[in-house]
């Protein structure tokens, strides 16, 4: 991202939203932190809700793009494809750690905006995940799973350390903003894919019985 | 729980917090919904923060009790024990679905109260999980895992459908408040314990090679 005043406003807003909440943060707080004047924020975003909408759109457009990029490797097989999608998402979350945290928390509220986001972005996300899982089940590379319950698990693993970065840092002493985290956590999700999603047990048994 | 006015206040508050957020909910809103007068709320909880603290304490005391109950079965082996703890937590979450959702979302904010809760309840929770995982690794019933990364995964699986009940219901058409959910979702976590945590692969191979 370019470090112009628009970006400075967004970055400052996200940090403040994560500490004081969206309702507890004023336009003046954001202007002070970003070192711009209030009129500047109004010029780019009209008001605080315009800024919020900009955060949502920026996040979800990029997020879906990362899923789509991974989905394009479905011809390499569903396991490879699921790992590719996972890698892209974890990388994207690590690159946008504060924004990710804020968005994931907002998504747990019942509101009109959240409902709209669900019916556009999350329905598309579900489409891609579902296609991959169905392909895996059909080719027997995956176990005969309940697709929706697999999506719950995958999404929980993809979001937890980012949503709960404070817990993860303070209680477990795992630091999501450090470079090793991305590689290490990705390995953990790959273990989940191999151990829970894939039909490894039967593959290994067959190999040993030959 | 007894359905007296104190419980009615708490139940109404939680429903409102989940829709309008803690800051967006007034004592008057809660009084109206609970069909009590404002003085009644002041009598039990002093103010909105007192009510919030009561919610936290009630939740975490019971939550830790469920973990402790499960932990007491460690003599049956770490796998059995981990499944027992998981069963107790999922049951507790299903029984207190609105409160769980509210608490899990609050825990993702950086605040003084959250910090205090982490240093008491979440440190105790970590102690129990760590003991079980370490026992499993030592007895080779579990793979040689990174304990903290396993706690991240376990906690993510335990919380996601409750924190994101709106998403799970609207997008995936999975209904956490329905009776079948508890059994079905527990099975999914058991699959994670068997497929990711446990040394099943080696156990099976040994059995086949005998």
Short mmCIF file of C-alpha atoms in Angstrom, two decimals:
data_model
loop_
_atom_site.label_atom_id
_atom_site.label_comp_id
_atom_site.label_asym_id
_atom_site.label_seq_id
_atom_site.Cartn_x
_atom_site.Cartn_y
_atom_site.Cartn_z
CA UNK A 1 0.00 0.00 0.00
CA UNK A 2 1.14 3.56 -0.71
CA UNK A 3 1.73 5.50 2.48
CA UNK A 4 -0.32 8.53 1.54
CA UNK A 5 -2.79 10.30 3.82
CA UNK A 6 -5.69 8.05 2.76
CA UNK A 7 -3.77 4.97 3.85
CA UNK A 8 -2.62 6.70 7.03
CA UNK A 9 -6.27 7.39 7.91
CA UNK A 10 -7.27 3.77 7.31
CA UNK A 11 -4.31 2.38 9.29
CA UNK A 12 -4.98 4.70 12.24
CA UNK A 13 -8.70 3.97 12.20
CA UNK A 14 -8.13 0.21 12.36
CA UNK A 15 -5.73 0.45 15.28
CA UNK A 16 -8.23 2.62 17.18
CA UNK A 17 -11.22 0.39 16.31
CA UNK A 18 -9.31 -2.59 17.73
CA UNK A 19 -8.65 -0.81 21.01
CA UNK A 20 -11.73 1.35 21.55
CA UNK A 21 -14.26 -0.35 19.26
CA UNK A 22 -15.96 1.29 16.28
CA UNK A 23 -18.54 3.16 18.40
CA UNK A 24 -15.91 4.30 20.90
CA UNK A 25 -13.72 5.91 18.23
CA UNK A 26 -14.45 9.43 16.94
CA UNK A 27 -13.41 11.00 13.63
CA UNK A 28 -11.31 13.42 15.70
CA UNK A 29 -9.42 10.50 17.36
CA UNK A 30 -8.64 9.13 13.92
CA UNK A 31 -7.55 12.53 12.57
CA UNK A 32 -5.23 13.05 15.56
CA UNK A 33 -3.64 9.65 15.26
CA UNK A 34 -3.24 9.87 11.47
CA UNK A 35 -1.92 13.42 11.77
CA UNK A 36 -4.40 14.80 9.23
CA UNK A 37 -7.29 17.18 9.69
CA UNK A 38 -10.93 16.17 9.97
CA UNK A 39 -11.80 17.67 6.57
CA UNK A 40 -9.30 15.34 5.00
CA UNK A 41 -11.19 12.31 6.31
CA UNK A 42 -14.49 13.78 5.09
CA UNK A 43 -12.95 14.32 1.64
CA UNK A 44 -11.99 10.67 1.24
CA UNK A 45 -14.75 8.87 3.15
CA UNK A 46 -17.55 11.35 3.94
CA UNK A 47 -17.96 10.00 7.50
CA UNK A 48 -17.02 7.15 9.83
CA UNK A 49 -19.47 4.76 8.18
CA UNK A 50 -17.94 5.53 4.77
CA UNK A 51 -14.55 4.66 6.24
CA UNK A 52 -15.94 1.41 7.66
CA UNK A 53 -17.44 0.47 4.31
CA UNK A 54 -14.11 1.18 2.62
CA UNK A 55 -12.38 -1.19 5.10
CA UNK A 56 -14.90 -3.95 4.43
CA UNK A 57 -14.70 -3.61 0.65
CA UNK A 58 -10.89 -3.45 0.56
CA UNK A 59 -10.61 -6.48 2.80
CA UNK A 60 -13.17 -8.72 1.12
CA UNK A 61 -12.24 -7.91 -2.48
CA UNK A 62 -8.62 -8.88 -1.78
CA UNK A 63 -9.62 -11.85 0.36
CA UNK A 64 -11.83 -13.31 -2.38
CA UNK A 65 -9.11 -12.65 -4.94
CA UNK A 66 -6.72 -14.79 -2.85
CA UNK A 67 -9.26 -17.62 -2.71
CA UNK A 68 -9.84 -17.38 -6.48
CA UNK A 69 -6.09 -17.49 -7.18
CA UNK A 70 -5.85 -20.69 -5.12
CA UNK A 71 -8.99 -22.15 -6.64
CA UNK A 72 -7.44 -21.87 -10.11
CA UNK A 73 -5.07 -24.68 -9.16
CA UNK A 74 -7.93 -27.19 -8.81
CA UNK A 75 -6.53 -29.04 -11.85
CA UNK A 76 -3.57 -30.05 -9.63
CA UNK A 77 -6.03 -31.98 -7.44
CA UNK A 78 -8.24 -30.96 -4.51
CA UNK A 79 -5.60 -31.46 -1.77
CA UNK A 80 -3.01 -29.31 -3.55
CA UNK A 81 -5.72 -26.74 -4.30
CA UNK A 82 -6.97 -26.56 -0.69
CA UNK A 83 -3.39 -26.08 0.51
CA UNK A 84 -2.85 -23.34 -2.06
CA UNK A 85 -6.01 -21.48 -0.97
CA UNK A 86 -5.02 -21.85 2.69
CA UNK A 87 -1.51 -20.56 1.99
CA UNK A 88 -2.88 -17.49 0.19
CA UNK A 89 -5.37 -16.69 2.97
CA UNK A 90 -2.85 -17.09 5.80
CA UNK A 91 -0.38 -14.91 3.91
CA UNK A 92 -3.04 -12.27 3.32
CA UNK A 93 -4.07 -12.32 7.00
CA UNK A 94 -0.45 -12.05 8.14
CA UNK A 95 0.13 -9.11 5.78
CA UNK A 96 -2.99 -7.32 7.11
CA UNK A 97 -3.01 -8.39 10.70
CA UNK A 98 -4.86 -5.43 12.27
CA UNK A 99 -7.44 -5.13 9.52
CA UNK A 100 -8.09 -8.89 9.61
CA UNK A 101 -8.66 -8.83 13.33
CA UNK A 102 -11.08 -5.93 13.11
CA UNK A 103 -13.07 -7.44 10.23
CA UNK A 104 -13.30 -10.88 11.84
CA UNK A 105 -14.70 -9.38 15.02
CA UNK A 106 -17.20 -7.20 13.14
CA UNK A 107 -18.45 -10.26 11.26
CA UNK A 108 -19.66 -11.82 14.53
CA UNK A 109 -22.28 -9.09 15.04
CA UNK A 110 -25.85 -9.22 13.69
CA UNK A 111 -26.23 -6.07 11.64
CA UNK A 112 -27.59 -5.01 8.28
CA UNK A 113 -24.08 -4.44 6.87
CA UNK A 114 -22.88 -7.85 8.07
CA UNK A 115 -25.93 -9.47 6.49
CA UNK A 116 -25.12 -7.79 3.17
CA UNK A 117 -21.50 -8.95 3.32
CA UNK A 118 -22.58 -12.51 4.07
CA UNK A 119 -24.93 -12.60 1.12
CA UNK A 120 -22.24 -11.39 -1.28
CA UNK A 121 -18.72 -12.31 -0.14
CA UNK A 122 -19.34 -15.24 2.19
CA UNK A 123 -21.69 -16.92 -0.25
CA UNK A 124 -18.96 -16.70 -2.92
CA UNK A 125 -16.36 -17.97 -0.46
CA UNK A 126 -18.63 -20.89 0.34
CA UNK A 127 -19.01 -21.65 -3.37
CA UNK A 128 -15.25 -22.07 -3.83
CA UNK A 129 -14.72 -24.11 -0.66
CA UNK A 130 -17.67 -26.31 -1.54
CA UNK A 131 -16.37 -26.96 -5.07
CA UNK A 132 -12.98 -28.06 -3.70
CA UNK A 133 -14.45 -30.32 -0.99
CA UNK A 134 -16.93 -31.88 -3.42
CA UNK A 135 -14.17 -32.58 -5.93
CA UNK A 136 -12.09 -34.22 -3.16
CA UNK A 137 -14.97 -36.39 -1.98
CA UNK A 138 -15.86 -37.41 -5.53
CA UNK A 139 -12.29 -38.42 -6.42
CA UNK A 140 -11.99 -40.18 -3.01
CA UNK A 141 -8.94 -38.06 -2.22
CA UNK A 142 -11.02 -36.78 0.73
CA UNK A 143 -13.03 -38.72 3.26
CA UNK A 144 -16.81 -38.71 2.78
CA UNK A 145 -17.21 -35.56 4.83
CA UNK A 146 -19.98 -33.16 5.63
CA UNK A 147 -18.90 -30.19 3.50
CA UNK A 148 -20.50 -27.53 5.71
CA UNK A 149 -18.87 -28.89 8.86
CA UNK A 150 -15.50 -28.92 7.07
CA UNK A 151 -16.00 -25.28 6.10
CA UNK A 152 -16.71 -24.46 9.78
CA UNK A 153 -13.46 -26.12 10.81
CA UNK A 154 -11.37 -24.61 8.03
CA UNK A 155 -12.68 -21.11 8.70
CA UNK A 156 -12.14 -21.51 12.44
CA UNK A 157 -8.49 -22.47 11.90
CA UNK A 158 -7.98 -19.62 9.41
CA UNK A 159 -9.28 -16.95 11.74
CA UNK A 160 -8.59 -17.82 15.39
CA UNK A 161 -5.01 -16.53 15.89
CA UNK A 162 -5.80 -13.30 14.05
CA UNK A 163 -9.09 -12.59 15.79
CA UNK A 164 -7.61 -13.50 19.19
CA UNK A 165 -4.13 -12.09 18.64
CA UNK A 166 -4.06 -10.65 22.13
CA UNK A 167 -4.84 -14.01 23.76
CA UNK A 168 -2.42 -15.87 21.51
CA UNK A 169 0.37 -13.40 22.29
CA UNK A 170 -0.18 -12.90 26.02
CA UNK A 171 -1.28 -16.35 27.16
CA UNK A 172 0.37 -18.71 24.68
CA UNK A 173 3.37 -16.55 23.75
CA UNK A 174 2.79 -17.19 20.06
CA UNK A 175 3.35 -14.05 17.99
CA UNK A 176 1.28 -13.85 14.80
CA UNK A 177 3.14 -10.75 13.59
CA UNK A 178 6.52 -12.52 13.55
CA UNK A 179 7.80 -13.99 10.28
CA UNK A 180 8.12 -17.61 11.49
CA UNK A 181 4.43 -17.69 12.47
CA UNK A 182 3.10 -17.78 8.91
CA UNK A 183 5.16 -20.84 7.94
CA UNK A 184 4.59 -22.66 11.24
CA UNK A 185 0.84 -22.08 11.40
CA UNK A 186 0.42 -23.06 7.75
CA UNK A 187 2.11 -26.38 8.55
CA UNK A 188 -0.48 -26.92 11.31
CA UNK A 189 -3.36 -26.39 8.89
CA UNK A 190 -1.68 -28.73 6.38
CA UNK A 191 -1.64 -31.34 9.17
CA UNK A 192 -5.36 -30.81 9.57
CA UNK A 193 -5.89 -31.24 5.81
CA UNK A 194 -3.78 -34.42 5.77
CA UNK A 195 -5.10 -35.86 9.04
CA UNK A 196 -8.78 -34.94 8.97
CA UNK A 197 -9.78 -34.07 5.40
CA UNK A 198 -7.71 -36.51 3.34
CA UNK A 199 -8.19 -40.22 3.04
CA UNK A 200 -4.57 -40.77 4.18
CA UNK A 201 -5.43 -43.64 6.48
CA UNK A 202 -6.74 -45.75 3.63
CA UNK A 203 -3.96 -44.69 1.26
CA UNK A 204 -1.34 -45.77 3.81
CA UNK A 205 -3.09 -49.02 4.56
CA UNK A 206 -3.32 -49.87 0.88
CA UNK A 207 0.37 -49.07 0.42
CA UNK A 208 1.32 -51.35 3.29
CA UNK A 209 -0.92 -54.21 2.22
CA UNK A 210 0.46 -54.36 -1.34
CA UNK B 1 -31.09 -21.42 36.16
CA UNK B 2 -34.08 -20.05 38.11
CA UNK B 3 -36.23 -17.81 35.98
CA UNK B 4 -36.42 -14.92 38.45
CA UNK B 5 -36.01 -11.25 37.61
CA UNK B 6 -32.22 -11.37 38.02
CA UNK B 7 -31.99 -14.08 35.38
CA UNK B 8 -34.48 -12.26 33.16
CA UNK B 9 -32.25 -9.16 33.31
CA UNK B 10 -29.15 -11.16 32.37
CA UNK B 11 -30.89 -13.01 29.53
CA UNK B 12 -32.31 -9.79 28.08
CA UNK B 13 -28.98 -7.99 28.39
CA UNK B 14 -27.13 -10.71 26.49
CA UNK B 15 -29.64 -10.75 23.63
CA UNK B 16 -29.36 -6.95 23.33
CA UNK B 17 -25.54 -6.94 23.59
CA UNK B 18 -25.41 -9.43 20.71
CA UNK B 19 -27.57 -7.24 18.49
CA UNK B 20 -26.61 -3.67 19.50
CA UNK B 21 -23.23 -4.24 21.18
CA UNK B 22 -22.44 -3.44 24.81
CA UNK B 23 -21.95 0.29 24.17
CA UNK B 24 -25.09 0.52 22.04
CA UNK B 25 -27.33 -0.96 24.76
CA UNK B 26 -28.72 1.20 27.58
CA UNK B 27 -29.93 0.13 31.02
CA UNK B 28 -33.37 1.32 29.94
CA UNK B 29 -33.32 -1.00 26.88
CA UNK B 30 -32.51 -3.91 29.17
CA UNK B 31 -35.20 -2.97 31.70
CA UNK B 32 -37.80 -2.73 28.91
CA UNK B 33 -36.89 -6.06 27.40
CA UNK B 34 -36.70 -7.84 30.78
CA UNK B 35 -39.97 -6.20 31.86
CA UNK B 36 -38.47 -4.91 35.12
CA UNK B 37 -37.78 -1.36 36.26
CA UNK B 38 -34.39 0.34 36.14
CA UNK B 39 -34.07 0.36 39.96
CA UNK B 40 -34.31 -3.41 39.89
CA UNK B 41 -31.20 -3.62 37.69
CA UNK B 42 -29.38 -1.16 39.96
CA UNK B 43 -30.32 -3.29 42.98
CA UNK B 44 -28.74 -6.45 41.55
CA UNK B 45 -25.82 -5.07 39.52
CA UNK B 46 -25.34 -1.36 40.40
CA UNK B 47 -24.80 -0.44 36.74
CA UNK B 48 -24.16 -1.82 33.25
CA UNK B 49 -20.52 -2.61 34.06
CA UNK B 50 -21.59 -4.55 37.12
CA UNK B 51 -23.91 -6.56 34.90
CA UNK B 52 -21.09 -7.18 32.45
CA UNK B 53 -18.79 -8.37 35.23
CA UNK B 54 -21.52 -10.70 36.48
CA UNK B 55 -21.81 -12.20 32.97
CA UNK B 56 -18.06 -12.75 32.76
CA UNK B 57 -17.79 -14.33 36.22
CA UNK B 58 -20.80 -16.60 35.74
CA UNK B 59 -19.52 -17.75 32.38
CA UNK B 60 -15.90 -18.37 33.29
CA UNK B 61 -16.51 -20.01 36.67
CA UNK B 62 -18.81 -22.56 35.02
CA UNK B 63 -16.57 -22.92 31.98
CA UNK B 64 -13.51 -23.72 34.14
CA UNK B 65 -15.59 -26.10 36.21
CA UNK B 66 -16.44 -28.04 33.02
CA UNK B 67 -12.76 -28.26 32.08
CA UNK B 68 -11.84 -29.41 35.60
CA UNK B 69 -14.53 -32.10 35.55
CA UNK B 70 -13.08 -33.43 32.31
CA UNK B 71 -9.51 -33.09 33.51
CA UNK B 72 -10.29 -35.41 36.43
CA UNK B 73 -10.54 -38.29 33.95
CA UNK B 74 -6.84 -37.98 33.02
CA UNK B 75 -6.27 -41.38 34.64
CA UNK B 76 -8.30 -42.89 31.76
CA UNK B 77 -5.57 -41.65 29.38
CA UNK B 78 -5.00 -38.32 27.61
CA UNK B 79 -7.16 -39.08 24.53
CA UNK B 80 -10.17 -40.07 26.62
CA UNK B 81 -9.57 -37.06 28.86
CA UNK B 82 -9.33 -34.58 25.97
CA UNK B 83 -12.57 -35.96 24.53
CA UNK B 84 -14.24 -35.64 27.93
CA UNK B 85 -13.16 -32.00 28.29
CA UNK B 86 -14.30 -31.24 24.74
CA UNK B 87 -17.68 -32.88 25.36
CA UNK B 88 -18.22 -30.83 28.51
CA UNK B 89 -17.27 -27.55 26.83
CA UNK B 90 -19.43 -28.11 23.74
CA UNK B 91 -22.36 -29.07 25.97
CA UNK B 92 -21.86 -25.97 28.10
CA UNK B 93 -21.64 -23.75 25.00
CA UNK B 94 -24.78 -25.30 23.52
CA UNK B 95 -26.65 -24.79 26.79
CA UNK B 96 -25.59 -21.11 26.95
CA UNK B 97 -25.51 -20.21 23.30
CA UNK B 98 -26.18 -16.44 23.52
CA UNK B 99 -23.90 -15.87 26.51
CA UNK B 100 -21.10 -17.87 24.88
CA UNK B 101 -21.32 -15.83 21.72
CA UNK B 102 -21.21 -12.56 23.60
CA UNK B 103 -18.28 -13.59 25.81
CA UNK B 104 -16.24 -14.95 22.90
CA UNK B 105 -16.62 -11.72 21.00
CA UNK B 106 -15.75 -9.57 24.03
CA UNK B 107 -12.57 -11.63 24.54
CA UNK B 108 -11.24 -10.44 21.16
CA UNK B 109 -11.01 -6.82 22.36
CA UNK B 110 -7.94 -5.29 24.07
CA UNK B 111 -9.27 -3.92 27.34
CA UNK B 112 -8.32 -3.86 31.00
CA UNK B 113 -11.13 -6.29 31.90
CA UNK B 114 -10.15 -8.72 29.16
CA UNK B 115 -6.54 -8.59 30.33
CA UNK B 116 -7.64 -9.47 33.87
CA UNK B 117 -9.74 -12.38 32.64
CA UNK B 118 -6.83 -13.69 30.57
CA UNK B 119 -4.47 -13.61 33.52
CA UNK B 120 -6.89 -15.55 35.73
CA UNK B 121 -9.21 -17.81 33.74
CA UNK B 122 -7.31 -18.30 30.48
CA UNK B 123 -4.07 -19.02 32.30
CA UNK B 124 -5.85 -21.74 34.29
CA UNK B 125 -7.49 -23.08 31.11
CA UNK B 126 -4.04 -23.24 29.49
CA UNK B 127 -2.67 -25.12 32.51
CA UNK B 128 -5.23 -27.92 32.10
CA UNK B 129 -4.89 -28.19 28.31
CA UNK B 130 -1.10 -28.17 28.61
CA UNK B 131 -1.11 -30.95 31.21
CA UNK B 132 -3.26 -33.16 28.96
CA UNK B 133 -1.19 -32.51 25.83
CA UNK B 134 2.09 -33.07 27.67
CA UNK B 135 0.81 -36.35 29.12
CA UNK B 136 -0.22 -37.46 25.62
CA UNK B 137 3.13 -36.58 24.10
CA UNK B 138 5.03 -38.26 26.91
CA UNK B 139 3.07 -41.51 26.66
CA UNK B 140 3.37 -41.33 22.82
CA UNK B 141 -0.42 -41.51 22.57
CA UNK B 142 -0.12 -38.10 20.87
CA UNK B 143 2.20 -36.99 18.12
CA UNK B 144 5.18 -34.85 19.18
CA UNK B 145 3.20 -31.65 18.83
CA UNK B 146 3.71 -28.01 19.64
CA UNK B 147 1.38 -27.70 22.65
CA UNK B 148 0.59 -24.02 22.15
CA UNK B 149 -0.33 -24.51 18.50
CA UNK B 150 -2.59 -27.40 19.50
CA UNK B 151 -4.31 -25.15 22.06
CA UNK B 152 -4.88 -22.57 19.29
CA UNK B 153 -6.52 -25.20 17.10
CA UNK B 154 -8.60 -26.74 19.88
CA UNK B 155 -9.87 -23.36 21.06
CA UNK B 156 -10.65 -22.30 17.50
CA UNK B 157 -12.77 -25.42 16.94
CA UNK B 158 -14.52 -24.99 20.30
CA UNK B 159 -15.56 -21.41 19.65
CA UNK B 160 -16.16 -20.79 15.94
CA UNK B 161 -19.78 -21.96 15.45
CA UNK B 162 -20.87 -20.19 18.64
CA UNK B 163 -19.06 -16.92 17.96
CA UNK B 164 -20.21 -16.93 14.33
CA UNK B 165 -23.65 -18.41 14.85
CA UNK B 166 -25.18 -15.96 12.40
CA UNK B 167 -22.78 -16.95 9.60
CA UNK B 168 -23.12 -20.65 10.37
CA UNK B 169 -26.90 -20.43 10.32
CA UNK B 170 -27.42 -18.11 7.34
CA UNK B 171 -24.63 -19.18 4.99
CA UNK B 172 -24.02 -22.83 5.86
CA UNK B 173 -27.52 -23.69 7.13
CA UNK B 174 -26.07 -25.39 10.19
CA UNK B 175 -28.09 -24.61 13.31
CA UNK B 176 -26.10 -24.61 16.57
CA UNK B 177 -29.24 -24.26 18.68
CA UNK B 178 -30.75 -27.52 17.37
CA UNK B 179 -30.27 -30.71 19.40
CA UNK B 180 -28.45 -32.74 16.68
CA UNK B 181 -25.74 -30.08 16.39
CA UNK B 182 -24.08 -30.88 19.71
CA UNK B 183 -23.60 -34.56 18.87
CA UNK B 184 -22.59 -33.95 15.25
CA UNK B 185 -20.09 -31.18 15.99
CA UNK B 186 -18.56 -33.16 18.84
CA UNK B 187 -17.93 -36.01 16.38
CA UNK B 188 -16.06 -33.53 14.15
CA UNK B 189 -13.78 -32.48 17.00
CA UNK B 190 -13.20 -36.14 17.90
CA UNK B 191 -12.09 -36.64 14.28
CA UNK B 192 -9.61 -33.81 14.77
CA UNK B 193 -8.33 -35.41 17.99
CA UNK B 194 -7.96 -38.81 16.28
CA UNK B 195 -6.59 -37.50 12.98
CA UNK B 196 -4.33 -34.64 14.06
CA UNK B 197 -3.51 -35.02 17.76
CA UNK B 198 -3.23 -38.79 18.16
CA UNK B 199 -0.52 -41.04 16.86
CA UNK B 200 -3.12 -43.11 14.98
CA UNK B 201 -1.04 -43.47 11.86
CA UNK B 202 1.74 -45.27 13.73
CA UNK B 203 -0.68 -47.30 15.82
CA UNK B 204 -2.39 -48.56 12.67
CA UNK B 205 0.86 -49.28 10.89
CA UNK B 206 2.15 -51.27 13.85
CA UNK B 207 -1.08 -53.24 14.00
CA UNK B 208 -0.80 -54.10 10.30
CA UNK B 209 2.87 -55.02 10.43
CA UNK B 210 2.46 -57.48 13.31
#
